[in-house]
mmCIF file of C-alpha atoms in Angstrom:
data_model
loop_
_atom_site.group_PDB
_atom_site.id
_atom_site.type_symbol
_atom_site.label_atom_id
_atom_site.label_comp_id
_atom_site.label_asym_id
_atom_site.label_seq_id
_atom_site.Cartn_x
_atom_site.Cartn_y
_atom_site.Cartn_z
ATOM 1 C CA MET A 21 20.066 -1.212 32.882
ATOM 2 C CA THR A 22 19.277 -4.036 34.498
ATOM 3 C CA LEU A 23 16.536 -4.880 36.846
ATOM 4 C CA PRO A 24 17.411 -6.226 40.610
ATOM 5 C CA PRO A 25 17.066 -10.219 41.264
ATOM 6 C CA ARG A 26 13.359 -11.061 40.402
ATOM 7 C CA ALA A 27 11.103 -11.220 43.909
ATOM 8 C CA PHE A 28 8.665 -13.373 41.684
ATOM 9 C CA GLU A 29 8.336 -15.612 39.345
ATOM 10 C CA HIS A 30 5.809 -14.584 36.125
ATOM 11 C CA PRO A 31 3.393 -17.791 35.019
ATOM 12 C CA SER A 32 4.685 -19.069 31.560
ATOM 13 C CA ASP A 33 1.055 -20.130 31.034
ATOM 14 C CA ARG A 34 -0.593 -16.691 30.978
ATOM 15 C CA PRO A 35 -0.069 -12.851 29.399
ATOM 16 C CA ALA A 36 1.711 -10.545 31.710
ATOM 17 C CA THR A 37 -0.359 -8.087 33.525
ATOM 18 C CA ILE A 38 0.631 -4.226 34.231
ATOM 19 C CA TYR A 39 0.729 -5.505 37.949
ATOM 20 C CA ASP A 40 3.820 -8.170 36.490
ATOM 21 C CA VAL A 41 5.609 -5.457 34.752
ATOM 22 C CA ALA A 42 5.193 -3.301 38.396
ATOM 23 C CA LYS A 43 6.762 -5.863 40.378
ATOM 24 C CA LEU A 44 9.424 -6.421 38.277
ATOM 25 C CA ALA A 45 10.469 -3.056 37.747
ATOM 26 C CA GLY A 46 10.054 -1.930 41.630
ATOM 27 C CA VAL A 47 6.956 0.533 40.698
ATOM 28 C CA SER A 48 3.358 0.798 41.399
ATOM 29 C CA HIS A 49 0.842 -0.388 38.262
ATOM 30 C CA GLN A 50 -0.056 3.192 38.639
ATOM 31 C CA THR A 51 3.089 4.074 37.186
ATOM 32 C CA VAL A 52 2.968 1.206 34.725
ATOM 33 C CA SER A 53 -0.313 2.530 33.421
ATOM 34 C CA ARG A 54 0.599 6.105 32.967
ATOM 35 C CA MET A 55 3.624 5.543 30.794
ATOM 36 C CA LEU A 56 1.637 3.030 28.714
ATOM 37 C CA GLN A 57 -0.730 5.902 28.338
ATOM 38 C CA GLY A 58 1.752 8.244 27.230
ATOM 39 C CA TYR A 59 1.866 10.149 30.638
ATOM 40 C CA GLU A 60 5.192 12.396 30.114
ATOM 41 C CA GLY A 61 5.839 12.907 33.755
ATOM 42 C CA ILE A 62 7.545 9.734 34.563
ATOM 43 C CA ARG A 63 11.553 10.948 35.737
ATOM 44 C CA PRO A 64 13.809 8.916 33.183
ATOM 45 C CA GLN A 65 15.278 6.390 35.482
ATOM 46 C CA THR A 66 11.726 4.953 36.650
ATOM 47 C CA ARG A 67 10.674 5.115 32.778
ATOM 48 C CA ALA A 68 13.627 3.251 31.984
ATOM 49 C CA LYS A 69 13.072 0.496 34.669
ATOM 50 C CA VAL A 70 9.575 -0.017 33.247
ATOM 51 C CA GLN A 71 10.320 -0.226 29.631
ATOM 52 C CA VAL A 72 13.266 -3.053 30.519
ATOM 53 C CA ALA A 73 10.156 -5.143 32.404
ATOM 54 C CA LEU A 74 8.053 -4.643 30.083
ATOM 55 C CA ASP A 75 10.657 -5.999 27.336
ATOM 56 C CA GLU A 76 11.418 -8.896 29.697
ATOM 57 C CA LEU A 77 8.129 -10.051 30.125
ATOM 58 C CA ASP A 78 7.001 -9.384 26.397
ATOM 59 C CA TYR A 79 4.000 -7.323 27.719
ATOM 60 C CA ARG A 80 1.499 -7.014 25.151
ATOM 61 C CA PRO A 81 -1.678 -4.348 25.934
ATOM 62 C CA ASN A 82 -5.006 -5.449 26.768
ATOM 63 C CA LEU A 83 -7.396 -4.133 23.999
ATOM 64 C CA ALA A 84 -10.296 -4.943 25.422
ATOM 65 C CA ALA A 85 -9.615 -3.571 28.721
ATOM 66 C CA ARG A 86 -8.008 -0.360 27.448
ATOM 67 C CA SER A 87 -10.903 0.607 25.043
ATOM 68 C CA LEU A 88 -13.276 -0.575 28.203
ATOM 69 C CA ALA A 89 -10.832 2.425 30.100
ATOM 70 C CA THR A 90 -10.806 5.168 27.679
ATOM 71 C CA ASN A 91 -14.196 4.099 25.690
ATOM 72 C CA ARG A 92 -12.237 4.357 22.556
ATOM 73 C CA SER A 93 -12.401 1.589 19.957
ATOM 74 C CA GLN A 94 -8.631 0.185 19.125
ATOM 75 C CA ARG A 95 -9.709 -1.540 15.734
ATOM 76 C CA ILE A 96 -9.500 -0.120 12.422
ATOM 77 C CA GLY A 97 -11.629 -1.318 9.301
ATOM 78 C CA ALA A 98 -10.119 -2.189 5.897
ATOM 79 C CA LEU A 99 -11.778 -2.140 2.383
ATOM 80 C CA VAL A 100 -9.732 -4.218 0.416
ATOM 81 C CA TYR A 101 -10.426 -5.703 -3.450
ATOM 82 C CA GLU A 102 -8.060 -7.947 -4.027
ATOM 83 C CA LEU A 103 -5.672 -10.066 -1.405
ATOM 84 C CA LEU A 104 -4.363 -12.668 -3.777
ATOM 85 C CA GLU A 105 -2.307 -10.196 -5.708
ATOM 86 C CA VAL A 106 1.314 -9.483 -4.574
ATOM 87 C CA GLY A 107 0.557 -5.442 -4.446
ATOM 88 C CA PRO A 108 -2.318 -5.103 -2.440
ATOM 89 C CA SER A 109 -1.817 -7.903 0.078
ATOM 90 C CA LYS A 110 1.888 -6.293 0.774
ATOM 91 C CA THR A 111 0.120 -2.798 0.948
ATOM 92 C CA ILE A 112 -2.511 -4.746 3.461
ATOM 93 C CA GLN A 113 0.678 -6.053 5.126
ATOM 94 C CA GLY A 114 2.139 -2.738 5.748
ATOM 95 C CA ALA A 115 -0.831 -1.120 7.220
ATOM 96 C CA SER A 116 -1.196 -4.041 9.490
ATOM 97 C CA ASP A 117 1.927 -3.747 10.779
ATOM 98 C CA ALA A 118 1.855 -0.231 11.431
ATOM 99 C CA ALA A 119 -1.744 -0.387 13.211
ATOM 100 C CA ARG A 120 -0.523 -3.015 15.127
ATOM 101 C CA HIS A 121 2.730 -1.344 16.383
ATOM 102 C CA ALA A 122 0.119 1.500 17.323
ATOM 103 C CA GLY A 123 -1.947 -0.871 19.704
ATOM 104 C CA TYR A 124 -4.724 -1.093 17.100
ATOM 105 C CA LEU A 125 -5.800 -4.287 15.175
ATOM 106 C CA LEU A 126 -7.318 -4.356 11.515
ATOM 107 C CA ASP A 127 -10.025 -5.735 10.568
ATOM 108 C CA ILE A 128 -10.165 -6.428 6.894
ATOM 109 C CA VAL A 129 -13.192 -6.331 4.843
ATOM 110 C CA THR A 130 -12.994 -7.744 1.214
ATOM 111 C CA LEU A 131 -15.338 -6.250 -1.777
ATOM 112 C CA ASP A 132 -15.564 -6.310 -5.381
ATOM 113 C CA PRO A 133 -15.796 -2.153 -6.320
ATOM 114 C CA ARG A 134 -17.379 -2.632 -9.283
ATOM 115 C CA ASP A 135 -20.229 -4.503 -7.537
ATOM 116 C CA ASP A 136 -22.922 -1.698 -6.355
ATOM 117 C CA SER A 137 -24.516 -4.221 -4.275
ATOM 118 C CA ALA A 138 -21.064 -5.786 -2.885
ATOM 119 C CA VAL A 139 -20.138 -2.163 -1.799
ATOM 120 C CA GLU A 140 -23.276 -1.470 0.041
ATOM 121 C CA GLN A 141 -23.072 -4.831 2.000
ATOM 122 C CA ALA A 142 -19.620 -4.143 3.154
ATOM 123 C CA LEU A 143 -20.093 -0.657 4.002
ATOM 124 C CA SER A 144 -23.222 -2.097 6.140
ATOM 125 C CA VAL A 145 -21.040 -4.374 7.438
ATOM 126 C CA LEU A 146 -18.338 -1.674 9.031
ATOM 127 C CA ARG A 147 -21.329 0.756 10.135
ATOM 128 C CA THR A 148 -22.595 -2.439 12.377
ATOM 129 C CA GLN A 149 -18.823 -2.536 14.202
ATOM 130 C CA ASP A 150 -17.543 -0.702 16.803
ATOM 131 C CA LEU A 151 -14.258 1.174 14.675
ATOM 132 C CA ALA A 152 -11.715 3.999 15.286
ATOM 133 C CA GLY A 153 -11.291 4.540 11.396
ATOM 134 C CA ILE A 154 -11.612 3.609 8.555
ATOM 135 C CA VAL A 155 -9.228 2.943 5.419
ATOM 136 C CA ALA A 156 -10.162 2.037 1.841
ATOM 137 C CA PHE A 157 -7.617 0.166 -0.874
ATOM 138 C CA ALA A 158 -10.046 0.151 -3.397
ATOM 139 C CA PRO A 159 -10.247 3.601 -4.872
ATOM 140 C CA MET A 160 -12.349 4.017 -7.719
ATOM 141 C CA ASP A 161 -14.985 6.420 -8.582
ATOM 142 C CA LEU A 162 -18.014 3.772 -7.478
ATOM 143 C CA LEU A 163 -16.359 3.019 -3.924
ATOM 144 C CA SER A 164 -15.886 6.700 -3.334
ATOM 145 C CA ASP A 165 -19.085 7.630 -3.741
ATOM 146 C CA ARG A 166 -20.578 5.401 -1.936
ATOM 147 C CA ILE A 167 -18.202 6.165 1.084
ATOM 148 C CA GLN A 168 -19.071 9.701 0.722
ATOM 149 C CA ARG A 169 -22.630 8.681 0.818
ATOM 150 C CA ALA A 170 -22.337 6.699 3.594
ATOM 151 C CA ASP A 171 -21.580 9.332 6.385
ATOM 152 C CA PHE A 172 -19.484 7.477 8.601
ATOM 153 C CA SER A 173 -19.191 9.076 12.425
ATOM 154 C CA VAL A 174 -15.443 7.994 11.961
ATOM 155 C CA PRO A 175 -12.479 9.331 9.919
ATOM 156 C CA VAL A 176 -12.249 7.843 6.522
ATOM 157 C CA LEU A 177 -9.018 7.773 4.362
ATOM 158 C CA LEU A 178 -8.788 6.551 0.745
ATOM 159 C CA GLU A 179 -5.980 4.877 -0.473
ATOM 160 C CA THR A 180 -2.698 7.508 -0.541
ATOM 161 C CA ASP A 181 -2.634 7.341 -4.667
ATOM 162 C CA VAL A 182 -5.234 10.340 -4.536
ATOM 163 C CA ASP A 183 -7.561 11.251 -7.332
ATOM 164 C CA GLN A 184 -5.269 13.656 -9.330
ATOM 165 C CA ALA A 185 -8.051 15.107 -11.221
ATOM 166 C CA ALA A 186 -9.288 16.102 -7.923
ATOM 167 C CA ALA A 187 -6.210 17.486 -6.772
ATOM 168 C CA ALA A 188 -4.686 21.028 -7.426
ATOM 169 C CA THR A 189 -1.067 19.652 -6.639
ATOM 170 C CA HIS A 190 -0.037 15.994 -6.282
ATOM 171 C CA THR A 191 3.066 13.959 -6.122
ATOM 172 C CA SER A 192 3.047 9.747 -6.256
ATOM 173 C CA VAL A 193 4.665 6.823 -7.183
ATOM 174 C CA SER A 194 2.820 7.171 -10.137
ATOM 175 C CA ASP A 195 4.641 10.841 -10.996
ATOM 176 C CA SER A 196 7.922 9.277 -10.159
ATOM 177 C CA GLY A 197 7.891 5.846 -11.687
ATOM 178 C CA MET A 198 6.441 6.798 -14.935
ATOM 179 C CA HIS A 199 8.809 9.812 -15.159
ATOM 180 C CA GLN A 200 11.810 6.926 -14.891
ATOM 181 C CA VAL A 201 10.476 4.692 -17.427
ATOM 182 C CA VAL A 202 10.012 7.410 -20.366
ATOM 183 C CA ASP A 203 13.030 8.798 -19.415
ATOM 184 C CA HIS A 204 14.925 5.294 -20.255
ATOM 185 C CA LEU A 205 12.784 4.837 -23.220
ATOM 186 C CA VAL A 206 13.590 8.271 -24.423
ATOM 187 C CA SER A 207 17.403 7.185 -23.983
ATOM 188 C CA LEU A 208 17.234 4.452 -25.857
ATOM 189 C CA GLY A 209 16.223 6.636 -28.516
ATOM 190 C CA HIS A 210 12.551 5.387 -28.699
ATOM 191 C CA ALA A 211 9.823 8.586 -29.673
ATOM 192 C CA THR A 212 6.644 6.417 -30.806
ATOM 193 C CA ILE A 213 5.486 4.854 -27.636
ATOM 194 C CA SER A 214 1.928 3.286 -26.881
ATOM 195 C CA TYR A 215 0.181 2.743 -23.523
ATOM 196 C CA ILE A 216 -2.100 -0.201 -21.777
ATOM 197 C CA SER A 217 -3.465 1.658 -18.736
ATOM 198 C CA GLY A 218 -5.707 -0.310 -16.289
ATOM 199 C CA PRO A 219 -9.568 0.260 -16.250
ATOM 200 C CA LEU A 220 -10.209 4.016 -15.854
ATOM 201 C CA GLU A 221 -12.617 3.904 -13.171
ATOM 202 C CA TRP A 222 -9.777 3.505 -10.978
ATOM 203 C CA TRP A 223 -7.599 6.385 -9.508
ATOM 204 C CA ALA A 224 -4.532 4.620 -9.623
ATOM 205 C CA SER A 225 -5.314 3.718 -13.463
ATOM 206 C CA ARG A 226 -5.850 7.853 -14.468
ATOM 207 C CA ASN A 227 -2.781 8.514 -12.173
ATOM 208 C CA ARG A 228 -0.493 6.421 -14.024
ATOM 209 C CA LYS A 229 -2.005 7.467 -17.745
ATOM 210 C CA SER A 230 -1.692 10.970 -16.678
ATOM 211 C CA ALA A 231 1.621 10.884 -15.275
ATOM 212 C CA PHE A 232 2.927 9.050 -18.648
ATOM 213 C CA GLU A 233 1.558 11.483 -20.747
ATOM 214 C CA ALA A 234 3.156 14.226 -18.823
ATOM 215 C CA ALA A 235 6.610 12.313 -18.726
ATOM 216 C CA LEU A 236 6.086 12.435 -22.452
ATOM 217 C CA ALA A 237 5.245 16.150 -22.632
ATOM 218 C CA GLU A 238 8.376 17.084 -21.017
ATOM 219 C CA HIS A 239 10.484 15.707 -23.939
ATOM 220 C CA GLY A 240 8.198 16.613 -26.409
ATOM 221 C CA LEU A 241 6.318 13.904 -27.222
ATOM 222 C CA VAL A 242 2.890 12.933 -27.138
ATOM 223 C CA SER A 243 1.256 9.302 -27.064
ATOM 224 C CA ALA A 244 0.943 7.084 -29.972
ATOM 225 C CA GLY A 245 -1.936 5.451 -28.535
ATOM 226 C CA THR A 246 -3.837 4.141 -25.251
ATOM 227 C CA ILE A 247 -5.430 0.872 -25.197
ATOM 228 C CA GLU A 248 -7.748 0.009 -21.856
ATOM 229 C CA GLY A 249 -6.867 -3.107 -19.803
ATOM 230 C CA SER A 250 -8.329 -4.293 -16.852
ATOM 231 C CA TRP A 251 -4.959 -5.409 -14.777
ATOM 232 C CA SER A 252 -5.091 -8.760 -15.826
ATOM 233 C CA ALA A 253 -2.568 -10.951 -18.153
ATOM 234 C CA ALA A 254 -5.430 -11.503 -20.140
ATOM 235 C CA SER A 255 -6.177 -7.945 -20.983
ATOM 236 C CA GLY A 256 -3.142 -7.366 -21.760
ATOM 237 C CA TYR A 257 -3.039 -9.992 -23.978
ATOM 238 C CA ARG A 258 -5.654 -9.047 -25.953
ATOM 239 C CA ALA A 259 -4.410 -4.976 -26.309
ATOM 240 C CA GLY A 260 -1.405 -6.258 -27.364
ATOM 241 C CA MET A 261 -3.233 -8.232 -30.353
ATOM 242 C CA GLU A 262 -4.723 -5.081 -31.240
ATOM 243 C CA LEU A 263 -1.668 -2.941 -30.972
ATOM 244 C CA PRO A 264 -1.302 -1.088 -34.430
ATOM 245 C CA LEU A 265 2.193 -2.162 -35.887
ATOM 246 C CA ASP A 266 1.970 0.111 -38.664
ATOM 247 C CA ARG A 267 2.269 3.461 -37.151
ATOM 248 C CA GLY A 268 5.961 3.178 -36.364
ATOM 249 C CA MET A 269 6.150 2.343 -32.736
ATOM 250 C CA THR A 270 9.030 1.280 -30.831
ATOM 251 C CA ALA A 271 7.796 0.891 -27.456
ATOM 252 C CA VAL A 272 4.979 -0.482 -25.526
ATOM 253 C CA VAL A 273 4.660 0.858 -21.667
ATOM 254 C CA ALA A 274 2.405 -0.990 -19.247
ATOM 255 C CA ALA A 275 0.634 0.189 -16.447
ATOM 256 C CA ASN A 276 1.259 -3.164 -14.322
ATOM 257 C CA ASP A 277 3.493 -6.115 -14.583
ATOM 258 C CA GLN A 278 0.600 -8.477 -15.439
ATOM 259 C CA MET A 279 -0.302 -6.662 -18.196
ATOM 260 C CA ALA A 280 2.926 -6.749 -19.648
ATOM 261 C CA LEU A 281 3.280 -10.238 -19.512
ATOM 262 C CA GLY A 282 -0.063 -10.327 -21.628
ATOM 263 C CA ILE A 283 1.523 -8.127 -24.065
ATOM 264 C CA LEU A 284 4.670 -10.225 -24.540
ATOM 265 C CA ARG A 285 2.693 -13.001 -25.301
ATOM 266 C CA ALA A 286 0.848 -11.407 -28.074
ATOM 267 C CA LEU A 287 3.561 -9.959 -29.659
ATOM 268 C CA ALA A 288 5.481 -13.159 -29.921
ATOM 269 C CA GLU A 289 2.385 -14.922 -31.618
ATOM 270 C CA ARG A 290 2.743 -11.846 -33.957
ATOM 271 C CA GLY A 291 6.114 -12.924 -34.909
ATOM 272 C CA ILE A 292 7.439 -9.434 -33.056
ATOM 273 C CA SER A 293 11.254 -9.395 -31.315
ATOM 274 C CA VAL A 294 11.150 -7.873 -28.059
ATOM 275 C CA PRO A 295 13.349 -5.778 -27.665
ATOM 276 C CA GLY A 296 14.571 -6.066 -31.125
ATOM 277 C CA ASP A 297 11.528 -4.239 -33.001
ATOM 278 C CA ILE A 298 9.210 -3.245 -30.121
ATOM 279 C CA SER A 299 10.573 -2.854 -25.901
ATOM 280 C CA VAL A 300 8.051 -3.677 -23.673
ATOM 281 C CA THR A 301 7.773 -2.115 -19.786
ATOM 282 C CA GLY A 302 5.565 -2.743 -16.714
ATOM 283 C CA PHE A 303 5.076 -1.298 -13.553
ATOM 284 C CA ASP A 304 5.339 -2.895 -9.918
ATOM 285 C CA ASP A 305 8.039 -5.595 -10.417
ATOM 286 C CA ILE A 306 6.097 -8.579 -8.853
ATOM 287 C CA PRO A 307 8.732 -11.453 -8.256
ATOM 288 C CA GLU A 308 7.823 -13.111 -11.464
ATOM 289 C CA SER A 309 8.592 -10.159 -13.468
ATOM 290 C CA GLU A 310 12.289 -10.784 -13.743
ATOM 291 C CA TYR A 311 11.469 -14.455 -15.513
ATOM 292 C CA TYR A 312 9.411 -13.212 -17.822
ATOM 293 C CA GLN A 313 10.377 -14.069 -21.634
ATOM 294 C CA SER A 314 11.641 -11.276 -21.976
ATOM 295 C CA PRO A 315 12.987 -10.370 -18.384
ATOM 296 C CA LEU A 316 10.888 -7.434 -17.622
ATOM 297 C CA THR A 317 11.968 -3.755 -17.436
ATOM 298 C CA THR A 318 9.676 -2.391 -14.686
ATOM 299 C CA VAL A 319 9.341 -0.011 -11.314
ATOM 300 C CA ARG A 320 9.876 -1.100 -8.328
ATOM 301 C CA ILE A 321 7.409 0.093 -5.642
ATOM 302 C CA ASN A 322 7.400 -0.583 -1.764
ATOM 303 C CA TYR A 323 3.669 -1.353 -1.357
ATOM 304 C CA GLU A 324 4.532 -1.795 2.162
ATOM 305 C CA HIS A 325 5.409 1.206 2.440
ATOM 306 C CA GLN A 326 2.070 2.426 1.094
ATOM 307 C CA GLY A 327 -0.020 0.921 3.584
ATOM 308 C CA ARG A 328 2.373 1.825 6.239
ATOM 309 C CA THR A 329 1.708 5.533 5.120
ATOM 310 C CA LEU A 330 -1.803 5.257 4.908
ATOM 311 C CA MET A 331 -2.411 4.007 8.215
ATOM 312 C CA ASN A 332 -0.069 6.245 9.789
ATOM 313 C CA ARG A 333 -2.050 8.865 8.040
ATOM 314 C CA LEU A 334 -5.232 7.882 9.982
ATOM 315 C CA LEU A 335 -3.816 7.093 12.894
ATOM 316 C CA THR A 336 -2.294 10.965 12.987
ATOM 317 C CA THR A 337 -5.901 11.612 12.629
ATOM 318 C CA LEU A 338 -6.661 9.556 15.915
ATOM 319 C CA GLY A 339 -4.313 11.633 17.636
ATOM 320 C CA VAL A 340 -1.397 8.761 17.534
ATOM 321 C CA ASP A 341 2.351 10.352 17.576
ATOM 322 C CA GLN A 342 4.274 9.278 14.410
ATOM 323 C CA GLU A 343 7.859 9.209 14.014
ATOM 324 C CA PRO A 344 9.548 10.805 10.856
ATOM 325 C CA LYS A 345 10.605 8.222 8.454
ATOM 326 C CA ASP A 346 13.133 8.401 5.752
ATOM 327 C CA GLU A 347 10.740 8.602 2.918
ATOM 328 C CA SER A 348 13.409 8.804 -0.054
ATOM 329 C CA ALA A 349 14.034 4.951 0.766
ATOM 330 C CA ASP A 350 11.029 4.063 -0.363
ATOM 331 C CA ALA A 351 10.504 5.806 -3.714
ATOM 332 C CA PRO A 352 9.856 3.853 -7.195
ATOM 333 C CA VAL A 353 12.821 2.627 -8.320
ATOM 334 C CA LEU A 354 13.079 1.807 -12.187
ATOM 335 C CA VAL A 355 14.550 -1.712 -12.747
ATOM 336 C CA PRO A 356 15.932 -1.933 -16.595
ATOM 337 C CA ARG A 357 15.972 -5.502 -17.673
ATOM 338 C CA GLU A 358 16.053 -7.117 -21.459
ATOM 339 C CA SER A 359 12.794 -6.232 -22.294
ATOM 340 C CA THR A 360 13.595 -3.024 -23.718
ATOM 341 C CA GLY A 361 16.556 -1.783 -26.168
ATOM 342 C CA PRO A 362 17.702 0.493 -28.366
ATOM 343 C CA ALA A 363 14.685 1.750 -30.959
ATOM 344 C CA ARG A 364 15.011 0.443 -34.003
ATOM 345 C CA ARG A 365 16.051 2.473 -37.157
#
């Protein structure tokens, strides 16, 4: 649809208002306001004219004015642990995009979830803000406990990778991704496989460990042992130096790519060939994993999708309608590289 010739020129030095949209579309400003609020009783032809005007003027709603008019905040608080790592930063980006698309702003509060006082301080900051809801991207026992005690008056959601120990049924990236890793290793003849976990007070760490063990059980196998790391390459290196090499182990699965990097360094120092003696896998497919020595077999995770999914869950709780999306396009995918090979005889 095209609009008739303009009866006015919108000043370029200020954002467009609903009055500008109404003039360009040839309708009342009340009609524009009702359409922006989701009112369904607008004729299709009128709706189309308003949408064309909105697009042409690049109209952006005034969130402060909307909050005053509806007595409802358009801000969402986000508790975040680490923004320097690839996974968390992409997750937050996805959540921020979903919030912005729905007309909300994301207020990010960083904290160390292992520091009780830091958690309390972050929660105190959120309690003083006018928020529509809160999402937490650092799911671990201490943070979950403190959030429950905080008794917020707005909806609060923890990261999508819920605590499997507290759920009757659960399907997540951990399940699918770890099954792909184990299936891949078993197909190469590996039967004695060790595991390097993340810190086990983290829900994601426990979930990935449980998924690894469940995937082994489906092949009639059991874990050759677990060493707990801290997500860092340094902890992977320490675990790699502790691995018992005299028990027939032919593969090591790391809960993330950073720890896998440390494992590769430790095995090289111990004179172990990868993948000739021992195969190594990671999880996450960070950009650097393709350039490790050896290039790392890992699981590619769409963290932006995880962020969007969590935010959309909160938005649904807030009464914001969500369009159905194709979940299959964002499923975890195994990326085989040179760090895995046939099990040695």
